[in-house]
PDB file of C-alpha atoms in Angstrom:
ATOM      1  CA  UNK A 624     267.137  67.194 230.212  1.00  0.00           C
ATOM      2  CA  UNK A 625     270.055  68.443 231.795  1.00  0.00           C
ATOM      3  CA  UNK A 626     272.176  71.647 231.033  1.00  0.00           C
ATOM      4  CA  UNK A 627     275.006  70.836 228.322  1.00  0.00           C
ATOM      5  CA  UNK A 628     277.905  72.464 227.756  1.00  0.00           C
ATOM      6  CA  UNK A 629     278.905  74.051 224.378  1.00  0.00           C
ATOM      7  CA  UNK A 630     282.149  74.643 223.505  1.00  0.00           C
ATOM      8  CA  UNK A 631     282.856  77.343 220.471  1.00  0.00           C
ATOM      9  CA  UNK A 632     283.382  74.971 218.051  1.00  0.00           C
ATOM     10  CA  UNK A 633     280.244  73.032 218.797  1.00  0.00           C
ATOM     11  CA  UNK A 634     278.346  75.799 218.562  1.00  0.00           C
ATOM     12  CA  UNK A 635     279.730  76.615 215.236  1.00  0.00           C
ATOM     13  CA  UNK A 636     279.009  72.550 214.286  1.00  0.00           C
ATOM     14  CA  UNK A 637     275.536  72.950 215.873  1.00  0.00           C
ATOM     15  CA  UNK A 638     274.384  76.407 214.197  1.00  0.00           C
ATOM     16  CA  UNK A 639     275.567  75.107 210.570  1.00  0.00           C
ATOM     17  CA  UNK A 640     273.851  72.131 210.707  1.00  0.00           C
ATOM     18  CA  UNK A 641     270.785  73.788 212.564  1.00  0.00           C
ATOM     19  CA  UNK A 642     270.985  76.352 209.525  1.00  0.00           C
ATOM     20  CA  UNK A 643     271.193  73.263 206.562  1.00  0.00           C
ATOM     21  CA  UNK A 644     268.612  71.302 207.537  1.00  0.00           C
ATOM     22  CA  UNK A 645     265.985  74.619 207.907  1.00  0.00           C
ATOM     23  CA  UNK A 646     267.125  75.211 204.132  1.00  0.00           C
ATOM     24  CA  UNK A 647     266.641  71.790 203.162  1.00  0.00           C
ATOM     25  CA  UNK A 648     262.660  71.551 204.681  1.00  0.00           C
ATOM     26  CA  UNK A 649     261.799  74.691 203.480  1.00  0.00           C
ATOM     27  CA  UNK A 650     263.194  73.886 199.810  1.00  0.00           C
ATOM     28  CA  UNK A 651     261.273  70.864 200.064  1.00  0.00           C
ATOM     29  CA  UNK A 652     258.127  73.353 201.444  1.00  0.00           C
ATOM     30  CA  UNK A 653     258.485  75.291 198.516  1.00  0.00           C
ATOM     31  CA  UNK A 654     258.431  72.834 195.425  1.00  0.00           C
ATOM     32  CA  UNK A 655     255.117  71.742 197.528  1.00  0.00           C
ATOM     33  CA  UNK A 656     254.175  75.255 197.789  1.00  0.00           C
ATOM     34  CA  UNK A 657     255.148  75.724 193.907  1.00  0.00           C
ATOM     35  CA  UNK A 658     253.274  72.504 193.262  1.00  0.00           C
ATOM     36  CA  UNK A 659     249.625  73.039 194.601  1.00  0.00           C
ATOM     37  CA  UNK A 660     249.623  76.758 193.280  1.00  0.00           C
ATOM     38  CA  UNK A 661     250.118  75.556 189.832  1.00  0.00           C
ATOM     39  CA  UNK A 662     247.087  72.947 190.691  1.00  0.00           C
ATOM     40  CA  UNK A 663     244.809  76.134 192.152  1.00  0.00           C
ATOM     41  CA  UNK A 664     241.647  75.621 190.153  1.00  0.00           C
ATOM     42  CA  UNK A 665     238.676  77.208 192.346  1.00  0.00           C
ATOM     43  CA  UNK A 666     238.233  79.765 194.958  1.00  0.00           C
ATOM     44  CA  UNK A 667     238.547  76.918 198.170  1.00  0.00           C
ATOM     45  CA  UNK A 668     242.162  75.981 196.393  1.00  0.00           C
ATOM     46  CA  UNK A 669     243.487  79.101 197.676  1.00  0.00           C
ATOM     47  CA  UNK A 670     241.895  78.578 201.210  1.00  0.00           C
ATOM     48  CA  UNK A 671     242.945  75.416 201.642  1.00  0.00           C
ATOM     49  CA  UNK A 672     246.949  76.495 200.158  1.00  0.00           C
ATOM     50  CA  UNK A 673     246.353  78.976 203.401  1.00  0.00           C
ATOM     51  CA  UNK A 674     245.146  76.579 205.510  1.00  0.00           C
ATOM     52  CA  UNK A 675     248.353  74.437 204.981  1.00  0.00           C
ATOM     53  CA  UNK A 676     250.846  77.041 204.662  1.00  0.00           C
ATOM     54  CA  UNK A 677     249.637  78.808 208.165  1.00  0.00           C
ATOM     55  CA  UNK A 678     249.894  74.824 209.438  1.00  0.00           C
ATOM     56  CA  UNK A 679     253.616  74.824 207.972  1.00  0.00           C
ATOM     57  CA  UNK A 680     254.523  77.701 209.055  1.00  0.00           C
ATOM     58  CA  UNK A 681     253.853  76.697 212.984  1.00  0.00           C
ATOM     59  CA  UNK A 682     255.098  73.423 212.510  1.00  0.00           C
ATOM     60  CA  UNK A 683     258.686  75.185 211.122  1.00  0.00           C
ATOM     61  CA  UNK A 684     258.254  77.715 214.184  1.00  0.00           C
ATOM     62  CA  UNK A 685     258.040  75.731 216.759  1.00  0.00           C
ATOM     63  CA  UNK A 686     260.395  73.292 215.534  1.00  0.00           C
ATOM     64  CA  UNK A 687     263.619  75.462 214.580  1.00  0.00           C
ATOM     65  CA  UNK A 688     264.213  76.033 218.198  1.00  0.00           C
ATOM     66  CA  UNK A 689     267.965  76.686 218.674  1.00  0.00           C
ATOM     67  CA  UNK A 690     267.814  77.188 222.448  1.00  0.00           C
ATOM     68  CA  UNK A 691     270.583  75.235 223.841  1.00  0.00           C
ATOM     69  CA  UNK A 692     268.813  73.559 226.226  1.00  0.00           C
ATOM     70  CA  UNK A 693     266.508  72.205 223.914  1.00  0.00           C
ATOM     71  CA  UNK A 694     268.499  71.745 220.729  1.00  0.00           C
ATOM     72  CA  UNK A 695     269.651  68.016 221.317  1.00  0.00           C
ATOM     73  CA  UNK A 696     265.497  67.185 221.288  1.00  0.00           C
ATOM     74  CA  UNK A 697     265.803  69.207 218.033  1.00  0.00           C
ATOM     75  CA  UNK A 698     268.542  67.677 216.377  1.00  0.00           C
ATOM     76  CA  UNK A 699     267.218  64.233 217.238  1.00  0.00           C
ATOM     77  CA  UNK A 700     264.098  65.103 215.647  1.00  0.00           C
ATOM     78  CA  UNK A 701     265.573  66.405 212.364  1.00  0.00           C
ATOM     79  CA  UNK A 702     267.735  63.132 212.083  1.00  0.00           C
ATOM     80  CA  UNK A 703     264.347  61.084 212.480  1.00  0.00           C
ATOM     81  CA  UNK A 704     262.613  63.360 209.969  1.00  0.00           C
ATOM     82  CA  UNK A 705     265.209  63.374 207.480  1.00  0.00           C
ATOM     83  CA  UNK A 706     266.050  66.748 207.171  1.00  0.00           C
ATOM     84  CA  UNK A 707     269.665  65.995 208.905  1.00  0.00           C
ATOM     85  CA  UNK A 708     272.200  63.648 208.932  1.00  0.00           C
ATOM     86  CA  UNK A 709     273.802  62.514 211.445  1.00  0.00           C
ATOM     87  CA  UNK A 710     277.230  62.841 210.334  1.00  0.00           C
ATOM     88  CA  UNK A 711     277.036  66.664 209.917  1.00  0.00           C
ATOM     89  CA  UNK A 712     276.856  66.908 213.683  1.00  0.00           C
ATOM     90  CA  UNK A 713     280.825  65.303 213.601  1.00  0.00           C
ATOM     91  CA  UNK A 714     282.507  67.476 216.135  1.00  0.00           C
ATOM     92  CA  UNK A 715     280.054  67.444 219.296  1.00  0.00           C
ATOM     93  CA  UNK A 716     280.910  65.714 222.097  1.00  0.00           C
ATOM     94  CA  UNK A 717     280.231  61.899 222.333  1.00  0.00           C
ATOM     95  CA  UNK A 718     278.018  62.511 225.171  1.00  0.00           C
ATOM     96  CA  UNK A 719     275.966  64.688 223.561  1.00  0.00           C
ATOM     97  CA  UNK A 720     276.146  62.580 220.024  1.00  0.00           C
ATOM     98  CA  UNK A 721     274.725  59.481 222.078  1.00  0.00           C
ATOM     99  CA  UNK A 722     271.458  61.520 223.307  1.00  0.00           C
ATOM    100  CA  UNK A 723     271.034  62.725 220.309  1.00  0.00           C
ATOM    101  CA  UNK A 724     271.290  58.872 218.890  1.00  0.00           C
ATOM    102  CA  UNK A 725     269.198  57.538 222.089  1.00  0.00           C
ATOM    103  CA  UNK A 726     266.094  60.292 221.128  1.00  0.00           C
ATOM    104  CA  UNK A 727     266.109  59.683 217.172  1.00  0.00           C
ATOM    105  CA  UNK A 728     265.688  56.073 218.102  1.00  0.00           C
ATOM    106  CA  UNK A 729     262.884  56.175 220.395  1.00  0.00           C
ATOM    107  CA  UNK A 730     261.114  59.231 217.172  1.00  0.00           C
ATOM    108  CA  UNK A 731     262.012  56.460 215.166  1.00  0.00           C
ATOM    109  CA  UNK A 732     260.905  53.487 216.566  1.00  0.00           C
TER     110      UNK A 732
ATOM    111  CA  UNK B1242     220.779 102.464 206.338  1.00  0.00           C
ATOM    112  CA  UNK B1243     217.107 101.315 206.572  1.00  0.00           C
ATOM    113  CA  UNK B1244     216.370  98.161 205.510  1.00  0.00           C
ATOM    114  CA  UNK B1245     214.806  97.453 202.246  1.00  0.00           C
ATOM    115  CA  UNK B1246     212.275  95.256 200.557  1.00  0.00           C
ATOM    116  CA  UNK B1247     213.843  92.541 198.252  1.00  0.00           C
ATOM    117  CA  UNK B1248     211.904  90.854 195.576  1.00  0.00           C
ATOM    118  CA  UNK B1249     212.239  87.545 194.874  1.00  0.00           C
ATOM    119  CA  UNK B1250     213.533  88.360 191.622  1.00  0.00           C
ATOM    120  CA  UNK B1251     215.948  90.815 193.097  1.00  0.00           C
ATOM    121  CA  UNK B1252     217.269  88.308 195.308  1.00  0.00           C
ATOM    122  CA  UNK B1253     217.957  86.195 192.135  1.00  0.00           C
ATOM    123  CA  UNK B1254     219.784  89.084 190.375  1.00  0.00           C
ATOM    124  CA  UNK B1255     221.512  89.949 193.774  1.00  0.00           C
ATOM    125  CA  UNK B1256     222.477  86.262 194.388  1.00  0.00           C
ATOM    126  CA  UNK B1257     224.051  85.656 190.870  1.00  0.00           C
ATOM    127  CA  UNK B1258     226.069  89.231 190.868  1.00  0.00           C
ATOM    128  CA  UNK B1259     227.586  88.640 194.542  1.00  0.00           C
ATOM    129  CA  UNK B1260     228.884  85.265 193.110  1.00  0.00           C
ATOM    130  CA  UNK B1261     230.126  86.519 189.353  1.00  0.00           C
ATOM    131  CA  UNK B1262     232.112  89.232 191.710  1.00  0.00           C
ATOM    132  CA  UNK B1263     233.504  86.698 194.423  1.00  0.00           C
ATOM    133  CA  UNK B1264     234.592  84.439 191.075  1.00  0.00           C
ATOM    134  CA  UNK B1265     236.465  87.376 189.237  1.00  0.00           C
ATOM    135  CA  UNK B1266     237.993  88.516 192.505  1.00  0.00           C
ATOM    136  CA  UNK B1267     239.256  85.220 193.550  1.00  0.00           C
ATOM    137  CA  UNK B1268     240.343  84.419 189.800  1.00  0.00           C
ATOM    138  CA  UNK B1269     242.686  87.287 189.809  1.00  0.00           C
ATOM    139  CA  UNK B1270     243.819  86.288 193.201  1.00  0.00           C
ATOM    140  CA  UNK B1271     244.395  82.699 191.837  1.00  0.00           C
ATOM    141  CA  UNK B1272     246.949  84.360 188.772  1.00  0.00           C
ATOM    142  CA  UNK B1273     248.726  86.335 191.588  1.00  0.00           C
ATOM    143  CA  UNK B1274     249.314  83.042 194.220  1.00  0.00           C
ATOM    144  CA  UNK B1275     250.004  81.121 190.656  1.00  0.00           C
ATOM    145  CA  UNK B1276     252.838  84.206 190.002  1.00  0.00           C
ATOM    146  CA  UNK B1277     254.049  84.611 193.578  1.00  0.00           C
ATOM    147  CA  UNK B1278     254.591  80.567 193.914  1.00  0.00           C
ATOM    148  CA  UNK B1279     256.487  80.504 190.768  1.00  0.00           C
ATOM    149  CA  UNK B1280     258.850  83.408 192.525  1.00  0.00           C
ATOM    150  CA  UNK B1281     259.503  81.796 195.498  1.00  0.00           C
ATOM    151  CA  UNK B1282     263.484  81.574 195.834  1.00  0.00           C
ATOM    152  CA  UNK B1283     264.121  81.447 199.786  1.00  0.00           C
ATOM    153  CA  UNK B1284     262.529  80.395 202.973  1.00  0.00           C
ATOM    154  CA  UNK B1285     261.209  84.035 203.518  1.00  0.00           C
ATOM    155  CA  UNK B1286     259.145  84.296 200.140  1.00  0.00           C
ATOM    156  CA  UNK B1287     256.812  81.233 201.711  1.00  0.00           C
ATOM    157  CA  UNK B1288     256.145  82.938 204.748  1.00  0.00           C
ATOM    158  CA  UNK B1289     255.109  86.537 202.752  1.00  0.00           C
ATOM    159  CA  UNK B1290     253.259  84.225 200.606  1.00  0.00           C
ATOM    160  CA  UNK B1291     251.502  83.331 203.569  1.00  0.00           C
ATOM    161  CA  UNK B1292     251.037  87.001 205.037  1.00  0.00           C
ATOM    162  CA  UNK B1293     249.273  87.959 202.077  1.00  0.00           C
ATOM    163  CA  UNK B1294     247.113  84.835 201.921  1.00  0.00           C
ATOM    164  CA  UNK B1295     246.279  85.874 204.732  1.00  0.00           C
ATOM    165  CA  UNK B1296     245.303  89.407 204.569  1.00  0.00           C
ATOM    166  CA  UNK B1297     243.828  88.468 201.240  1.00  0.00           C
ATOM    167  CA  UNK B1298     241.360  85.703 203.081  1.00  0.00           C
ATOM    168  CA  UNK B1299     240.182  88.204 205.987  1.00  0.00           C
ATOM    169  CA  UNK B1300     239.858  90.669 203.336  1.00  0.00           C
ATOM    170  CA  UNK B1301     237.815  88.207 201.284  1.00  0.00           C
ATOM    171  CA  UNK B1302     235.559  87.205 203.863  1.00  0.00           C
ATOM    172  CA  UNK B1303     234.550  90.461 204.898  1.00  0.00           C
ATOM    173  CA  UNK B1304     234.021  92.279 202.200  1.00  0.00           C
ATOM    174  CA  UNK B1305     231.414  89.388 200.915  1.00  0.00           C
ATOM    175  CA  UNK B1306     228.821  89.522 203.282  1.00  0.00           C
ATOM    176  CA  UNK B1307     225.412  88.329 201.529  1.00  0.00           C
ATOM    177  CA  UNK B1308     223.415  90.434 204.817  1.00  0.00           C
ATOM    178  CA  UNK B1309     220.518  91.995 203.011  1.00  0.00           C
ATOM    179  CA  UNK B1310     220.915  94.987 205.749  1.00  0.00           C
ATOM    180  CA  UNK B1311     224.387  95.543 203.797  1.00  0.00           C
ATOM    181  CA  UNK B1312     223.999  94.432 200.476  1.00  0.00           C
ATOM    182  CA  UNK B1313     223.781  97.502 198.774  1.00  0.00           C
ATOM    183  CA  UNK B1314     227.124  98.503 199.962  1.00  0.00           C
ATOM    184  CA  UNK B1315     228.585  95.612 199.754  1.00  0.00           C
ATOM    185  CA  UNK B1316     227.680  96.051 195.827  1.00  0.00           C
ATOM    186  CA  UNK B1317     228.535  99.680 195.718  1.00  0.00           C
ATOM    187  CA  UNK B1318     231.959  98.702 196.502  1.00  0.00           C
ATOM    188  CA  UNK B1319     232.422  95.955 193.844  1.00  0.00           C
ATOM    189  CA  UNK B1320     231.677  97.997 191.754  1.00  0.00           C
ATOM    190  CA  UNK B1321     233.998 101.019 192.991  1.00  0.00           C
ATOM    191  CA  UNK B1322     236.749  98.237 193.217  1.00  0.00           C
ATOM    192  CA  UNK B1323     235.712  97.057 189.543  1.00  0.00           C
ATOM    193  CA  UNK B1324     234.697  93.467 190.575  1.00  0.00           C
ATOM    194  CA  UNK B1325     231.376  94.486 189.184  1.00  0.00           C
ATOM    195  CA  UNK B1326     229.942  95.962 186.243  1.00  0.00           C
ATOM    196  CA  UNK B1327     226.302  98.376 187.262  1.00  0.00           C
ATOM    197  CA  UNK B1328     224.369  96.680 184.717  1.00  0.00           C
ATOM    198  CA  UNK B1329     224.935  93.225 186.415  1.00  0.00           C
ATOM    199  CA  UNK B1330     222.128  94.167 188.678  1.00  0.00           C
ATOM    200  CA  UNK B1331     219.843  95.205 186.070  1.00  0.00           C
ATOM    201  CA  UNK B1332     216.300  94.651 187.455  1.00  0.00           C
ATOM    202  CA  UNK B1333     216.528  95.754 190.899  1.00  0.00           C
ATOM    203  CA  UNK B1334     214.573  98.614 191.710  1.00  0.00           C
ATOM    204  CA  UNK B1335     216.060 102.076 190.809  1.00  0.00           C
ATOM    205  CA  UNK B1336     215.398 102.640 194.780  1.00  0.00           C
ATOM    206  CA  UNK B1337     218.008 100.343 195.212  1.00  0.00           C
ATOM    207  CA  UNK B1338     220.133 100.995 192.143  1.00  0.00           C
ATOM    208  CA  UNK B1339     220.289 104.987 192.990  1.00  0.00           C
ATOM    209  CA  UNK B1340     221.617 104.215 196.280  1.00  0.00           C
ATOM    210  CA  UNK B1341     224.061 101.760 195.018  1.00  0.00           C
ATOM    211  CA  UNK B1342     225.240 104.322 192.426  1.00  0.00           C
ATOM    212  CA  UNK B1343     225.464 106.945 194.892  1.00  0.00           C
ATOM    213  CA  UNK B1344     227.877 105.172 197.354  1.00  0.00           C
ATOM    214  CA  UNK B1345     229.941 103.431 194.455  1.00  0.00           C
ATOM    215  CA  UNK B1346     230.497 107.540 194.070  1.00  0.00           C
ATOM    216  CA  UNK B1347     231.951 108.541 197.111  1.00  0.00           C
ATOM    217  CA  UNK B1348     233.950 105.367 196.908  1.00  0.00           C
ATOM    218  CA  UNK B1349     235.410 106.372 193.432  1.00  0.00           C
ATOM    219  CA  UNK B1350     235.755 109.947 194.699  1.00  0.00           C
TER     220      UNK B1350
END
């Protein structure tokens, strides 16, 4: 993928909605996290809560990547995951609104 | 430390304290996840969560080591740490109990 340009108030756009959708999966990671500790029973519960939290945790890591010249992969992957919409990226170019479209299609597809 | 004879009975008494230890310790660890993962407010909580999951685990796994070369340490410090009560192993030899005793000292020192 090419190098984009980012204007100010794109960046603004981009960094709010980069920041919204991080709070929304991790509030959803939490009432699962809240969930299966109130379910911990035996010993290999609490393995297995590490096991998936240490599995969330890269997933999050490598996925909140707010390098420019990746974040139009990552937007179009938190619009086909759900954790975005695509109207809170209003303001970006069209250009960079269509590849965003085009990649959450092909996620989606 | 030299290595020692164990009985079969010994190894029965031996067997069933390791385990009544690992079950208290990992009970109390259960209330603390349980009491952590009601706490959890904000995306940061998960991931200290997960830190001290994680030092709990490695510290889990190596401090149970059923080795009969390190047994007897391994029980002197349950029983320093409280995870174990001394007359739990009643019926290993008092060879084996003085040198728990002794180390569960120094531990306690």
């Amino acid at each position: 993928m090419h190098s984009e340009q980012w204007a100010k108030s794109e960046k603004a756009i981009a960094r709010q909605a980069f920041e919204q959708a991080y709070k929304r999966e991790c509030a959803a990671l939490m009432e699962k996290v809240r969930r299966r500790a109130r379910g911990i029973a035996e010993p290999n519960d609490i393995w297995r809560l590490h096991d998936f939290l240490t599995k969330q945790r890269q997933s999050i890591d490598e996925k909140y990547d707010y390098r420019y010249s990746v974040l139009l992969m990552v937007f179009a992957r938190l619009i086909a995951e759900g954790w975005l919409e695509e109207d809170e990226l209003a303001g970006l170019s069209e250009d960079k609104l269509d590849r965003i479209r085009f990649i959450a299609g092909l996620a989606n597809r």
